[in-house]
mmCIF file of C-alpha atoms and ligand atoms in Angstrom:
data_model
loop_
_atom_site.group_PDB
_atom_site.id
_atom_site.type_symbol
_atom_site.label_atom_id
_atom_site.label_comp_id
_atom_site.label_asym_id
_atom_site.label_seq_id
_atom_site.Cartn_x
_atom_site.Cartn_y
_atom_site.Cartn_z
ATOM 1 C CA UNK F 1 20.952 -82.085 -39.273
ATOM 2 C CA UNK F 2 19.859 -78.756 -38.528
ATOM 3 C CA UNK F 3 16.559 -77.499 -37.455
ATOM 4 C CA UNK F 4 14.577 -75.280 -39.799
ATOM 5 C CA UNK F 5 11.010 -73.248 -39.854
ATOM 6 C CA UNK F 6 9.322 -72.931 -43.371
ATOM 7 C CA UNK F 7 6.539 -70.179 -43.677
ATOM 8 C CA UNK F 8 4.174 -70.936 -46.731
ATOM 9 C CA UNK F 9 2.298 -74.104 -47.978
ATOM 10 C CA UNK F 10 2.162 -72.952 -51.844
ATOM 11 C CA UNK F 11 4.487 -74.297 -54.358
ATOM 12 C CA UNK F 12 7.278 -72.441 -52.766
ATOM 13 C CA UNK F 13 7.015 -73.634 -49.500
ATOM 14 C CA UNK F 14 6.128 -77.213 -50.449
ATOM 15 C CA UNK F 15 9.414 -77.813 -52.570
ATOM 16 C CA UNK F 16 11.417 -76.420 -49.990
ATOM 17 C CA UNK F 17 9.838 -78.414 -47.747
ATOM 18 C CA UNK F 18 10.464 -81.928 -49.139
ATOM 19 C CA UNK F 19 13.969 -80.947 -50.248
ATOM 20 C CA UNK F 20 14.732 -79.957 -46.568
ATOM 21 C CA UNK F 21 13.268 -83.544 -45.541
ATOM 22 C CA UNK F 22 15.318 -85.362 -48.254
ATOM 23 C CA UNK F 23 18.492 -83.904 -46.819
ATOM 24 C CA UNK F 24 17.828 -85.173 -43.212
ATOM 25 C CA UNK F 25 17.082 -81.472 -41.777
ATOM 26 C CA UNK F 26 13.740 -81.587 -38.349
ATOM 27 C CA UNK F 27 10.864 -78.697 -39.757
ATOM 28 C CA UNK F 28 8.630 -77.127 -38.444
ATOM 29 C CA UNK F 29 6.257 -76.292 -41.328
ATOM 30 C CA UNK F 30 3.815 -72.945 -40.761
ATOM 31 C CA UNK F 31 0.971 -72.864 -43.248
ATOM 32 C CA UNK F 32 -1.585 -70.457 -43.395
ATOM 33 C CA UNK F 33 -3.988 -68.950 -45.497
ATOM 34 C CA UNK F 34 -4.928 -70.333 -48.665
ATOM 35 C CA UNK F 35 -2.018 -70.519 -51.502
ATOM 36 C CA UNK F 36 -4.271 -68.914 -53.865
ATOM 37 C CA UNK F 37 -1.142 -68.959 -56.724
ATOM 38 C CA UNK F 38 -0.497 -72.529 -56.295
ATOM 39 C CA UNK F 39 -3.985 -73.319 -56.698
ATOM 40 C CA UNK F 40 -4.671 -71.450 -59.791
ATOM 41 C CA UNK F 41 -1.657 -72.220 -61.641
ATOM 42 C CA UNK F 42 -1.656 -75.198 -63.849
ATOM 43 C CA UNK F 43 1.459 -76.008 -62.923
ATOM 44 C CA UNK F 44 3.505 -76.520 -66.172
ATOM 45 C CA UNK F 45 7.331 -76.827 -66.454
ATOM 46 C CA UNK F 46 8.930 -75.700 -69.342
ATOM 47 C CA UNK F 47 11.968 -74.489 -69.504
ATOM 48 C CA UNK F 48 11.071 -72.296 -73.126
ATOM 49 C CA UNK F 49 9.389 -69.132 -73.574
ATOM 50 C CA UNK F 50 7.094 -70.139 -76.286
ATOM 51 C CA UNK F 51 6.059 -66.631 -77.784
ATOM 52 C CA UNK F 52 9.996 -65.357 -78.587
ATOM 53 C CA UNK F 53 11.742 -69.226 -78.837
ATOM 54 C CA UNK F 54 14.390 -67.983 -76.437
ATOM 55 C CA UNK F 55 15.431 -70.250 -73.589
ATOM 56 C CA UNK F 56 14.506 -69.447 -69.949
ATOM 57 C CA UNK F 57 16.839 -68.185 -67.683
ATOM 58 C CA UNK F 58 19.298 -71.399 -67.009
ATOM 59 C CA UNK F 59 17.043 -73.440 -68.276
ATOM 60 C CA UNK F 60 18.653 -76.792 -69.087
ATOM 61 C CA UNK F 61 19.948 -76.590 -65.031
ATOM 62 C CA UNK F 62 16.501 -75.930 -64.403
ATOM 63 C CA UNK F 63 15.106 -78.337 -66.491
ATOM 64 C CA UNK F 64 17.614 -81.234 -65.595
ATOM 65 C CA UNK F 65 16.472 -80.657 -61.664
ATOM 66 C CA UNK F 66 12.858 -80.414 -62.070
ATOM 67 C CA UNK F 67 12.765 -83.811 -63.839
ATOM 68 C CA UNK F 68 14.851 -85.434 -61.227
ATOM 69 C CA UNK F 69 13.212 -83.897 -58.137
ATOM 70 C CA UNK F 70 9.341 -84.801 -59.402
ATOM 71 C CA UNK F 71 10.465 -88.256 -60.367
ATOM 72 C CA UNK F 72 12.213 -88.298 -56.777
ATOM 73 C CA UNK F 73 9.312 -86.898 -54.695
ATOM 74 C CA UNK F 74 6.764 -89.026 -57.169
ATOM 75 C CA UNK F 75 8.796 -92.200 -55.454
ATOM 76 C CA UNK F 76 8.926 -90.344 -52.028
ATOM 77 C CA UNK F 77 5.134 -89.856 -51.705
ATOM 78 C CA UNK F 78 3.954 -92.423 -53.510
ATOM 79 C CA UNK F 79 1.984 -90.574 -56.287
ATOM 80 C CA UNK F 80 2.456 -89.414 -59.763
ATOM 81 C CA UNK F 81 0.820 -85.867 -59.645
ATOM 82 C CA UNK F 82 3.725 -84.792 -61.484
ATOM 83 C CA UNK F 83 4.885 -86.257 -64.883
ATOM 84 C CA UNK F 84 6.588 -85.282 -68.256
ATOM 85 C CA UNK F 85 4.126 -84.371 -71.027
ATOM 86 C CA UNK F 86 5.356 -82.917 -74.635
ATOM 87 C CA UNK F 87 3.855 -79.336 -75.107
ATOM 88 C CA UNK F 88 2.590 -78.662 -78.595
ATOM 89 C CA UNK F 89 3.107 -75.412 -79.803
ATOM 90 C CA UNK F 90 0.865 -73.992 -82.861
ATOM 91 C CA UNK F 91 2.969 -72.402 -85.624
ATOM 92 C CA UNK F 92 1.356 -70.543 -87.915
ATOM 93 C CA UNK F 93 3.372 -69.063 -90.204
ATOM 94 C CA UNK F 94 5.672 -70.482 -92.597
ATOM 95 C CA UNK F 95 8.707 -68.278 -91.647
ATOM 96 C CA UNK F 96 8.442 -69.477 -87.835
ATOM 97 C CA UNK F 97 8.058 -73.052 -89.109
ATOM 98 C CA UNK F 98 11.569 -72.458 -90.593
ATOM 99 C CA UNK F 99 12.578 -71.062 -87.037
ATOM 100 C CA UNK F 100 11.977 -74.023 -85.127
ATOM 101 C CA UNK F 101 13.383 -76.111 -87.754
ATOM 102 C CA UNK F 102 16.612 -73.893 -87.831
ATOM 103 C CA UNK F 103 16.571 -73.663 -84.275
ATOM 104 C CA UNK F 104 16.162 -77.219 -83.027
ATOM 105 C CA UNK F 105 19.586 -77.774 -84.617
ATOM 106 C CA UNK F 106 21.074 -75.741 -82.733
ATOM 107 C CA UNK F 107 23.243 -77.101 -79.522
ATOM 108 C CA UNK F 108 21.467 -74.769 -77.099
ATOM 109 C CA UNK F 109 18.192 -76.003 -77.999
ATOM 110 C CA UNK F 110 18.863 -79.631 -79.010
ATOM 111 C CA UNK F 111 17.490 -81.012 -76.129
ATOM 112 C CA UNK F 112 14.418 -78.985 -75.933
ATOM 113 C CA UNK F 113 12.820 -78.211 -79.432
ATOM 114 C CA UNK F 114 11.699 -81.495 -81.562
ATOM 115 C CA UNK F 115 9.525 -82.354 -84.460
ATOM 116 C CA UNK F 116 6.967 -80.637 -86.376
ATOM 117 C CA UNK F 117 3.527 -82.032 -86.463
ATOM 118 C CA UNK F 118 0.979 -81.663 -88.711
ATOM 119 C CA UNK F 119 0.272 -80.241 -92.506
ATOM 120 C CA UNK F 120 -3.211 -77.761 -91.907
ATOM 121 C CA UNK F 121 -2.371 -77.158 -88.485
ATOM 122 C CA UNK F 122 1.287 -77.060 -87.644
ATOM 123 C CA UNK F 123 2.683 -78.036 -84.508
ATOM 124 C CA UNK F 124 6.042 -77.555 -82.696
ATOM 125 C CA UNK F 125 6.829 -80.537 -80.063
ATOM 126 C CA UNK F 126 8.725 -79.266 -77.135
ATOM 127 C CA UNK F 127 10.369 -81.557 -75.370
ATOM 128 C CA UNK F 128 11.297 -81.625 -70.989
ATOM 129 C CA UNK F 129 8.160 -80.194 -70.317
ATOM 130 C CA UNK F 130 6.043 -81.548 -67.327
ATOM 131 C CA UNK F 131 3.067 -80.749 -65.450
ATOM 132 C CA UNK F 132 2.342 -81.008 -61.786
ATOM 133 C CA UNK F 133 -1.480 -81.185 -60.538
ATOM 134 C CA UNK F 134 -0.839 -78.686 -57.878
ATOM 135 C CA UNK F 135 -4.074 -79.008 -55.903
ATOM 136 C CA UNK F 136 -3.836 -82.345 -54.794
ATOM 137 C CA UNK F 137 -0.432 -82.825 -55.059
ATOM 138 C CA UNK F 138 -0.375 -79.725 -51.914
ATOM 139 C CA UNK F 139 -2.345 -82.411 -50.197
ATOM 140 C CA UNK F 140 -0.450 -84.822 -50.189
ATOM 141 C CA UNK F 141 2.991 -83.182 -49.456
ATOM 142 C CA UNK F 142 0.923 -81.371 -46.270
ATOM 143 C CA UNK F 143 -0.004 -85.510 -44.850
ATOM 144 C CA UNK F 144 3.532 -86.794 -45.784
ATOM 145 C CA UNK F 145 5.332 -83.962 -44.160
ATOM 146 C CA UNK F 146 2.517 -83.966 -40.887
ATOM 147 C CA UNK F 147 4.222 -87.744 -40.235
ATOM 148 C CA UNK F 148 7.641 -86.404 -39.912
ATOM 149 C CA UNK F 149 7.487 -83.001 -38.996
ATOM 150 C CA UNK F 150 5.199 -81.077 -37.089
ATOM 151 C CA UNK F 151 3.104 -78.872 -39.653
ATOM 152 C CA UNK F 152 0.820 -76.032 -38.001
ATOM 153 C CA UNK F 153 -1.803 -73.686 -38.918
ATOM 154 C CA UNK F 154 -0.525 -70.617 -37.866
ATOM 155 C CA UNK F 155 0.258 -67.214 -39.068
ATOM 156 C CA UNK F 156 4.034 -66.101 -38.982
ATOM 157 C CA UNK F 157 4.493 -62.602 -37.534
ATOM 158 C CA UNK F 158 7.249 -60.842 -37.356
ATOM 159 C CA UNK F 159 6.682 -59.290 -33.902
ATOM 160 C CA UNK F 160 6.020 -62.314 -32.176
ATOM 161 C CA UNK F 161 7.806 -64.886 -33.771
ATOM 162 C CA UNK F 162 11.205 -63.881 -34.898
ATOM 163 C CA UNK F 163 13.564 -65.758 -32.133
ATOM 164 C CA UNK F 164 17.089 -66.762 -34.502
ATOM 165 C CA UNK F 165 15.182 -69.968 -35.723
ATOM 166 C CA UNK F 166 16.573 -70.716 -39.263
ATOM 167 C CA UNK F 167 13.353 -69.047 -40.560
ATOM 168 C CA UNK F 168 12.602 -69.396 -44.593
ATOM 169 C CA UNK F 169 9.817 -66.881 -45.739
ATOM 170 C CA UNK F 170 7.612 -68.445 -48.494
ATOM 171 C CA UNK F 171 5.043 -66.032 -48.274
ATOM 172 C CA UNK F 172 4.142 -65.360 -52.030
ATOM 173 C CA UNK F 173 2.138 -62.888 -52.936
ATOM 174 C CA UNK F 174 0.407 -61.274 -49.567
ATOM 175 C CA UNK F 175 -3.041 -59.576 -49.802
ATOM 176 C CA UNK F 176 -2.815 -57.827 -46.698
ATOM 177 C CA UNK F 177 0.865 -56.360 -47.229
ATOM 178 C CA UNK F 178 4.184 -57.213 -48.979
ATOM 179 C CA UNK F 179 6.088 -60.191 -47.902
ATOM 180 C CA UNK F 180 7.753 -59.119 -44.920
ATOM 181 C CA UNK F 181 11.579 -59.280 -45.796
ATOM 182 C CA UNK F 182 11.731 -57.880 -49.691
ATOM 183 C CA UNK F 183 11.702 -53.787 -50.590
ATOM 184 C CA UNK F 184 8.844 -52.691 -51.630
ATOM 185 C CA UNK F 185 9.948 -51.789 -55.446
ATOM 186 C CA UNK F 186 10.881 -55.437 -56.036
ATOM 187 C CA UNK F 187 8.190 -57.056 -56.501
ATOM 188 C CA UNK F 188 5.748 -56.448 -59.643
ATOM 189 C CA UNK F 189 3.002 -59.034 -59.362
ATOM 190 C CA UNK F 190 0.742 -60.096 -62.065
ATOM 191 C CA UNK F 191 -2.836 -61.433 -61.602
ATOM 192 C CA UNK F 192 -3.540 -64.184 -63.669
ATOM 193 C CA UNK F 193 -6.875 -65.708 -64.718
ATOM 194 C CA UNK F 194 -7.845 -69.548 -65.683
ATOM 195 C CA UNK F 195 -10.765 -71.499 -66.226
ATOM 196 C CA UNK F 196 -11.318 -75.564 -65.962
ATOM 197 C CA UNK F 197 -13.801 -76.532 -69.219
ATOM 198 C CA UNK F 198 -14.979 -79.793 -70.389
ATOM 199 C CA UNK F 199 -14.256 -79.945 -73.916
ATOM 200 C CA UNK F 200 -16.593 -82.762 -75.046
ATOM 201 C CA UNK F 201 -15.016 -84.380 -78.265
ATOM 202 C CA UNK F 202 -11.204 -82.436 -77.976
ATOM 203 C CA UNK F 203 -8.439 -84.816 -79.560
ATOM 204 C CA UNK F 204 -5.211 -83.807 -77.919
ATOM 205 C CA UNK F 205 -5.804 -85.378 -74.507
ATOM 206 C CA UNK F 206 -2.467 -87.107 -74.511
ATOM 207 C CA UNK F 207 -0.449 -83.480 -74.302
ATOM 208 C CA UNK F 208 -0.624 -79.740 -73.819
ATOM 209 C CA UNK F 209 -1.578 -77.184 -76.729
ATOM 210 C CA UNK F 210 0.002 -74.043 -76.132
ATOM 211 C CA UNK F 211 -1.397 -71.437 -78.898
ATOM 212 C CA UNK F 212 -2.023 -68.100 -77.555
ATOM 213 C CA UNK F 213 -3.234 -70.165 -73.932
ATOM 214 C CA UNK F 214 -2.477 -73.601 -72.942
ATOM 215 C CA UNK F 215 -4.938 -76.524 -72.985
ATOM 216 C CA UNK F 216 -3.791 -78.484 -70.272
ATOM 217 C CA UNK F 217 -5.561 -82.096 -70.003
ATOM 218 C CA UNK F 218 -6.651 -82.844 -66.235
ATOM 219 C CA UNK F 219 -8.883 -85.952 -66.670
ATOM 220 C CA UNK F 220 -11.321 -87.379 -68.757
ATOM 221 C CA UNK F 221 -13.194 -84.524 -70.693
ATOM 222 C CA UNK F 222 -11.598 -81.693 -68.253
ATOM 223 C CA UNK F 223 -9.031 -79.450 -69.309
ATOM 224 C CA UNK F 224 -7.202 -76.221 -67.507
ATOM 225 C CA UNK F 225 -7.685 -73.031 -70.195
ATOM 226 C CA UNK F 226 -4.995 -69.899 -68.865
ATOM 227 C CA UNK F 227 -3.954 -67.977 -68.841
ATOM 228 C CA UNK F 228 -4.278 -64.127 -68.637
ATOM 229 C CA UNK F 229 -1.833 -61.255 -67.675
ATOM 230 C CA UNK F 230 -2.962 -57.875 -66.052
ATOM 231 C CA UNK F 231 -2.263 -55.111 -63.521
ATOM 232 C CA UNK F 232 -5.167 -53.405 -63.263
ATOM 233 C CA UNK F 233 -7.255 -53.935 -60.589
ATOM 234 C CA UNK F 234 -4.665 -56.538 -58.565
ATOM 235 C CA UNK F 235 -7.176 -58.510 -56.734
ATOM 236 C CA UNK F 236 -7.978 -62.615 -56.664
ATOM 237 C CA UNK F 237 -11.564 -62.057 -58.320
ATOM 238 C CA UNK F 238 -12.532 -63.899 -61.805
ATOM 239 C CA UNK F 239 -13.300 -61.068 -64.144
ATOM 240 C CA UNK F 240 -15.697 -61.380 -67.410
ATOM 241 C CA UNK F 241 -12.657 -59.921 -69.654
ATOM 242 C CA UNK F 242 -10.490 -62.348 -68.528
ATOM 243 C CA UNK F 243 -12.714 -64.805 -69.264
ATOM 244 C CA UNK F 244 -14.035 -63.882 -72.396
ATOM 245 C CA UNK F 245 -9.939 -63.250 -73.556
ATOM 246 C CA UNK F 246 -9.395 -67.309 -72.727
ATOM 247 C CA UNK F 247 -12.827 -68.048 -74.925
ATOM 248 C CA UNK F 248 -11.327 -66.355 -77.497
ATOM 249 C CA UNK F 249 -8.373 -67.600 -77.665
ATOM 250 C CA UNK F 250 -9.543 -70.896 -77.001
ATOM 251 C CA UNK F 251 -11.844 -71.385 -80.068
ATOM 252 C CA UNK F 252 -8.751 -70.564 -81.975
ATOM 253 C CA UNK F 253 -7.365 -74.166 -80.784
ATOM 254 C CA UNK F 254 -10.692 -75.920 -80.464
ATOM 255 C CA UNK F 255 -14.046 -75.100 -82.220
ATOM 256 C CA UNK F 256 -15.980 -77.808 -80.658
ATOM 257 C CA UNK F 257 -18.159 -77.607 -77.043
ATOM 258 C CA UNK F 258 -16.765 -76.063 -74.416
ATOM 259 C CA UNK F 259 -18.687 -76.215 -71.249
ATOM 260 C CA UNK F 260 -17.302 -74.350 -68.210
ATOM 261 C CA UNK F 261 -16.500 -76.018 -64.829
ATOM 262 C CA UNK F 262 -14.396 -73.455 -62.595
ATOM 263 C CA UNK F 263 -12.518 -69.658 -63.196
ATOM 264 C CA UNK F 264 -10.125 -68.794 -60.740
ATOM 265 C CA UNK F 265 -8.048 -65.871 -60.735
ATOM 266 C CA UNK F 266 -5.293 -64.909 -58.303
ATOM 267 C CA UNK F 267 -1.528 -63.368 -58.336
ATOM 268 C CA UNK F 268 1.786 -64.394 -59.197
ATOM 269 C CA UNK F 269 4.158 -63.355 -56.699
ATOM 270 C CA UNK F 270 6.368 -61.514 -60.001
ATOM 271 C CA UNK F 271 9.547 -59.251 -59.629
ATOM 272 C CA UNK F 272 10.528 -56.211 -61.403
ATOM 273 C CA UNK F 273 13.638 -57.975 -62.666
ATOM 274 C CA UNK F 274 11.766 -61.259 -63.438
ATOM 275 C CA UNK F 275 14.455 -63.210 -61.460
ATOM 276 C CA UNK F 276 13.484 -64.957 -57.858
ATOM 277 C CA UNK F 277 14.372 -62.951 -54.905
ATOM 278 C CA UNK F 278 16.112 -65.308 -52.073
ATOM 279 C CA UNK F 279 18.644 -65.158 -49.481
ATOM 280 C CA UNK F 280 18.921 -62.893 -45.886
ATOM 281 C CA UNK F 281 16.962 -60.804 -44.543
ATOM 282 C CA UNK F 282 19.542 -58.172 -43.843
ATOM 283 C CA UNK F 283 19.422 -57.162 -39.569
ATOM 284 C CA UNK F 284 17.805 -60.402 -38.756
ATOM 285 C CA UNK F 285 19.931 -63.492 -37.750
ATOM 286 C CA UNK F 286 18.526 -66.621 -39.047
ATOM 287 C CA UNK F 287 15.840 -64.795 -41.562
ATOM 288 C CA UNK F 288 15.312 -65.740 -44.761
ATOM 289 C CA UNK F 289 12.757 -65.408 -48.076
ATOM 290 C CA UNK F 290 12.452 -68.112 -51.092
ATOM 291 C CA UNK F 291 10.288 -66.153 -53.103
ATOM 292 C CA UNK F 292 9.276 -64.391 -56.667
ATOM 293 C CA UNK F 293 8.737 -67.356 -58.570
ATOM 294 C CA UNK F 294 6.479 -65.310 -60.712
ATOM 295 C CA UNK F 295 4.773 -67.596 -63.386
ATOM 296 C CA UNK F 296 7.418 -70.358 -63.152
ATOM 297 C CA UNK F 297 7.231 -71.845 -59.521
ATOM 298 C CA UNK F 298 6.978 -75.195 -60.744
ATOM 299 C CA UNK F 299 10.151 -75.089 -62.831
ATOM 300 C CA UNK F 300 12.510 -73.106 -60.212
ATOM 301 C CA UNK F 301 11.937 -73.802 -57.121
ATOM 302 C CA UNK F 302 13.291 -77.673 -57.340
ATOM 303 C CA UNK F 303 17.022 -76.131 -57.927
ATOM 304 C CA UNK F 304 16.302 -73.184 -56.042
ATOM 305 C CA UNK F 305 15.272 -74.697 -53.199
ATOM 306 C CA UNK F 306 18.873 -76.918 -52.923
ATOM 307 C CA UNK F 307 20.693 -73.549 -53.943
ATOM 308 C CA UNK F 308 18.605 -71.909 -50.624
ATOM 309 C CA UNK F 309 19.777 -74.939 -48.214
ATOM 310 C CA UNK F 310 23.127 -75.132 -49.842
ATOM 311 C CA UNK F 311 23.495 -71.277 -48.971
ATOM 312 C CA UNK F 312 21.765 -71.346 -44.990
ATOM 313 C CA UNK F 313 23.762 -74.662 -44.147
ATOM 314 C CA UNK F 314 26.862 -74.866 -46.224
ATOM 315 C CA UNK F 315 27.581 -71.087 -46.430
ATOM 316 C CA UNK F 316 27.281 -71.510 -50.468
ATOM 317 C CA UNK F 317 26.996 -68.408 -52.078
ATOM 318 C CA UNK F 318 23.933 -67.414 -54.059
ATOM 319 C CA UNK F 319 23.715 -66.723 -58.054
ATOM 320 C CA UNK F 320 23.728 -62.347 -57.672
ATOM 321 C CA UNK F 321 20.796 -62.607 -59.868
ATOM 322 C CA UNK F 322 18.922 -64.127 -57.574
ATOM 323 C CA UNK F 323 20.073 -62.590 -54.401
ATOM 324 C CA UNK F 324 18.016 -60.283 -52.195
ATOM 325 C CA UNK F 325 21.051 -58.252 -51.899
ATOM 326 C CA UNK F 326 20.670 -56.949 -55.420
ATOM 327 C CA UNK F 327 18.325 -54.534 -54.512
ATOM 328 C CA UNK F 328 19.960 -52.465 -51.756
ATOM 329 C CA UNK F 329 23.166 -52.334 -54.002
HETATM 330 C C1 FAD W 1 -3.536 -68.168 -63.375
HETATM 331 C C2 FAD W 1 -2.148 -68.624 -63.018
HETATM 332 C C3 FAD W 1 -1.565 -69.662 -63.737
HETATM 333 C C4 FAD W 1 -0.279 -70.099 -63.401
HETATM 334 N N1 FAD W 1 0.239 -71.159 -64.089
HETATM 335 C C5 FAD W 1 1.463 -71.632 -63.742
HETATM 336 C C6 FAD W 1 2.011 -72.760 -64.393
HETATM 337 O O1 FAD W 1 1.397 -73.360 -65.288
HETATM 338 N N2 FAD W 1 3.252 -73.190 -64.007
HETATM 339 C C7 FAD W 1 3.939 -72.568 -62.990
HETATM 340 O O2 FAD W 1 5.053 -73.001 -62.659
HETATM 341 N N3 FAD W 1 3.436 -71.492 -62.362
HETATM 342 C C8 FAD W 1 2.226 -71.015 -62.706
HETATM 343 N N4 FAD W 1 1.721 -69.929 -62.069
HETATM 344 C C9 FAD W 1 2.576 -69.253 -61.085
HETATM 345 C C10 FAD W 1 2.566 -69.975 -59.756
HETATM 346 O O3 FAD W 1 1.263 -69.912 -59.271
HETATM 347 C C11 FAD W 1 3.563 -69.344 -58.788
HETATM 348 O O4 FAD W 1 4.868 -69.358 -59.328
HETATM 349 C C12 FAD W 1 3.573 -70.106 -57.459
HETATM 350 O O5 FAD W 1 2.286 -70.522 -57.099
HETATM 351 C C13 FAD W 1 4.142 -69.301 -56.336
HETATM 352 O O6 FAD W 1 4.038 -70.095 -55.173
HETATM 353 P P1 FAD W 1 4.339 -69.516 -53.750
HETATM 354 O O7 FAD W 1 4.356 -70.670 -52.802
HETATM 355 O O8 FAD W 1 5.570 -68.676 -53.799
HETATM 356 O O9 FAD W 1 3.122 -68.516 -53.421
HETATM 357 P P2 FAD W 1 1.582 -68.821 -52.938
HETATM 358 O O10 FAD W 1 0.971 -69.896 -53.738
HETATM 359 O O11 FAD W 1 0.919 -67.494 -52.933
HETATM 360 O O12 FAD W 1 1.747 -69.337 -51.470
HETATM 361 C C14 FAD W 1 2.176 -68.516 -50.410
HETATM 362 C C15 FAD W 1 1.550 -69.031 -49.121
HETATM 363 O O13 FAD W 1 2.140 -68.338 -48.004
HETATM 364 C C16 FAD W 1 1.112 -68.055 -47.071
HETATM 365 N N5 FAD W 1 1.500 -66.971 -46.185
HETATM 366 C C17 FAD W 1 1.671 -65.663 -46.492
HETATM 367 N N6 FAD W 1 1.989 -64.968 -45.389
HETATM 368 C C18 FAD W 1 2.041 -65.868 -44.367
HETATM 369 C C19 FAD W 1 2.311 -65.745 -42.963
HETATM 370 N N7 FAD W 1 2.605 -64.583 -42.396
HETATM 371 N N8 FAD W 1 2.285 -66.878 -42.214
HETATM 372 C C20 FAD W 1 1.995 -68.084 -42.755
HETATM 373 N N9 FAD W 1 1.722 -68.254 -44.077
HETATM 374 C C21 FAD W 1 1.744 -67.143 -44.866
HETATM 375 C C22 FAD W 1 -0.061 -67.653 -47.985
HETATM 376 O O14 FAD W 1 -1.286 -67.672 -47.277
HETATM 377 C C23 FAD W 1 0.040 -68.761 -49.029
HETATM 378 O O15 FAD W 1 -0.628 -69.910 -48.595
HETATM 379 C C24 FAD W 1 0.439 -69.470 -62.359
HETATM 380 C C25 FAD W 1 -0.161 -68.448 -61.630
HETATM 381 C C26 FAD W 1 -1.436 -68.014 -61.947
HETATM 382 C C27 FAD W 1 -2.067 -66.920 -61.133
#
């Protein structure tokens, strides 16, 4: 099978890794820099946007993949960093109570939206949601792939290194620049905020509470808090607002102790269209980018990542929505 150079070790770069290995292609994986997205994200799947009730973009595709590529690469690597959990959502009013309940009957959401819990505090159970514990999880994908492949620290530059390689830019969301490959007015990215707590005493360790943030169990008394959305200033620093937001927020869910562990912050590599941005880099034979996942890595990159070999090796074409082309049309 063919040869192929990945550039990234976030999410992104991972998934695209271990779905080139599972279809027999030789890598050579470059990682650099720390994937500050992947780390902060708390890497749910779910293929429903909770606030509106509308389905994500293709989502039972999406949803379908995800599930069989974690349980997959769960049996590939040996681990089970990633796994199905139900999300509860909190319903508070009677009128979106009679939502769900309308909606769950309906064939587009069968499969997704399932009983209400609950009489005080009402719950929505959302079904084919997952989480993947991204930190470790990086880990191990990085010593699986370094006994097959040969993985390198080493910044990709386009001066130096571009040579007709198969060459997949996973670059995210670059500090020092835009990801080399994409126009400059496609990407919109969106810093994000999170913070680990112990929540001595919290009840709902067996599944994620989604209510204004998530409450995302990690182990024991530890949970993952998140998250916020902002613009203004872009950077990868924790901020007191965005931390006092979450605390708010939280002791809507949870009145008990909270005790805090860890805030991160960082950047979601978002587009202006909210769609992923892959395919050619247009002048440069053998160049491509996987990229834009915006706050849904986890979910789309298992079927994007076969739609991106699919397209290098088999000449497949790509959904326009998600083509790079769109944005020189
Ligand atoms: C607070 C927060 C919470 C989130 N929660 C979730 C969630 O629950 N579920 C979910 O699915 N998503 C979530 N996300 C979004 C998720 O983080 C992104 O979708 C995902 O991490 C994007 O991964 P990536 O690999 O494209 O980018 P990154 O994680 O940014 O990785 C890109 C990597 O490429 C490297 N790189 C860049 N340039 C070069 C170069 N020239 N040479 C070599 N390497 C290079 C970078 O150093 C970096 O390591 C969240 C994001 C945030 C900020």
């Amino acid at each position: 099978m063919a040869h192929i150079r990945i550039i990234g070790g976030g999410i992104s770069g991972s998934i695209l890794a271990l779905r080139a290995h599972m279809s027999g292609h030789s890598i050579d994986w470059w990682k650099y820099g720390r994937p500050s997205a992947s780390l902060a994200a708390s890497g749910i799947y779910n293929p429903i946007v909770l606030k509106r009730l509308k389905l994500v973009w293709r989502a039972a595709e999406l949803a379908r993949c995800a599930e069989q590529f974690y349980a997959d690469t769960n049996a590939l690597l040996g681990s089970e960093w990633a796994a199905p959990i139900p999300i509860w959502h909190r319903i508070q009013e009677q009128g979106k109570i009679n939502d769900w309940e309308a909606q769950s009957a309906d064939a587009g959401f069968v499969d997704f939206l399932g009983l209400i819990h609950g009489k005080k505090e009402v719950y929505g159970e959302l079904k084919k949601a997952g989480r993947l514990l991204v930190a470790p999880w990086l880990d191990e994908v990085e010593q699986f792939m370094a006994q097959w492949h040969r993985v390198k620290n080493q910044k990709w530059c386009v001066d130096e290194h571009l040579d007709g390689t198969t060459t997949v830019l996973c670059m995210g969301w670059k500090t020092d620049g835009l990801p080399y490959g994409i126009p400059e007015n496609a990407m919109a990215p969106v810093k994000g905020e999170v913070l680990t707590l112990r929540l001595p005493g919290y009840p709902h360790s067996d599944k994620i509470v989604h209510g204004g943030v998530f409450i995302m169990p990690l182990r024991d008394d530890l949970y993952k808090v998140g998250a916020t959305y902002s613009w203004d200033p872009l950077d990868e620093r924790p901020s007191d607002q965005g931390k006092e937001w979450l605390l708010e927020q939280l002791s809507k869910l949870w009145p008990g102790p909270v005790e805090q562990v860890g805030h991160e912050a960082a950047v979601r590599p978002a587009v202006r269209d909210r769609k992923p941005i892959l395919g050619a880099v247009g002048g440069h034979e053998g160049l491509y980018v996987f990229n834009g996942m915006g706050s849904r890595g986890t979910l789309l990159a298992p079927l994007l990542s076969q739609w991106m070999l699919d397209h290098m090796f088999h000449s497949v074409p790509l959904p326009s929505e998600v083509d790079l082309g769109r944005f020189s049309e």
